[in-house]
XYZ file of C-alpha atoms in Angstrom:
67
model
C 215.643 127.044 56.835
C 213.253 124.225 56.151
C 212.546 121.646 53.493
C 210.279 122.151 50.504
C 209.139 119.603 47.933
C 209.653 120.184 44.204
C 206.418 119.247 42.453
C 207.106 120.511 38.922
C 209.898 121.799 36.708
C 209.605 123.375 33.282
C 212.661 123.343 31.058
C 213.937 123.621 27.502
C 216.419 121.171 26.036
C 219.740 122.531 24.834
C 222.966 120.994 23.534
C 224.498 121.639 26.987
C 221.602 119.985 28.852
C 218.264 121.201 30.179
C 217.736 124.905 30.823
C 215.350 125.353 33.741
C 212.571 127.863 33.083
C 210.713 127.511 36.403
C 210.515 125.315 39.483
C 207.286 124.788 41.432
C 207.579 123.809 45.072
C 205.256 123.117 47.981
C 206.340 125.135 50.989
C 204.584 124.264 54.274
C 205.852 127.335 56.150
C 202.678 129.288 57.121
C 203.373 132.672 55.557
C 200.390 134.660 54.217
C 201.627 133.973 50.649
C 201.872 130.233 51.236
C 198.515 130.047 52.996
C 196.838 131.899 50.098
C 198.380 129.530 47.519
C 198.117 126.326 49.611
C 201.900 126.265 49.783
C 202.431 126.394 45.999
C 205.326 128.678 45.063
C 206.741 129.064 41.544
C 210.316 130.272 41.181
C 211.635 131.533 37.826
C 214.641 129.552 36.616
C 216.962 132.560 36.820
C 216.264 133.078 40.526
C 216.068 129.498 41.805
C 219.844 129.242 42.269
C 219.811 132.118 44.769
C 217.338 130.349 47.096
C 218.511 126.759 46.685
C 220.816 125.549 49.447
C 221.031 121.836 48.609
C 219.847 119.465 45.924
C 219.811 115.788 45.085
C 219.514 113.952 41.794
C 216.953 111.181 41.964
C 216.648 108.747 39.087
C 213.655 106.445 38.897
C 213.461 103.557 36.501
C 211.236 100.569 36.054
C 212.462 97.267 37.377
C 211.763 94.133 35.341
C 212.184 91.969 38.422
C 208.982 90.294 39.593
C 208.175 89.636 43.218
């Protein structure tokens, strides 16, 4: 396996939380498909769980602290 970078996610809000519709990643592995699409691969939400091996939640927020 190798790392990929998630560059976009489309989702719908629901009472139980977001429902992922698709995930777009950049995959540097030089397959013909990746070379043709410059590494851009879109996975439908229903199939992303079968290819995902690990995930992290990253929360970004603005800091009011001045330097």
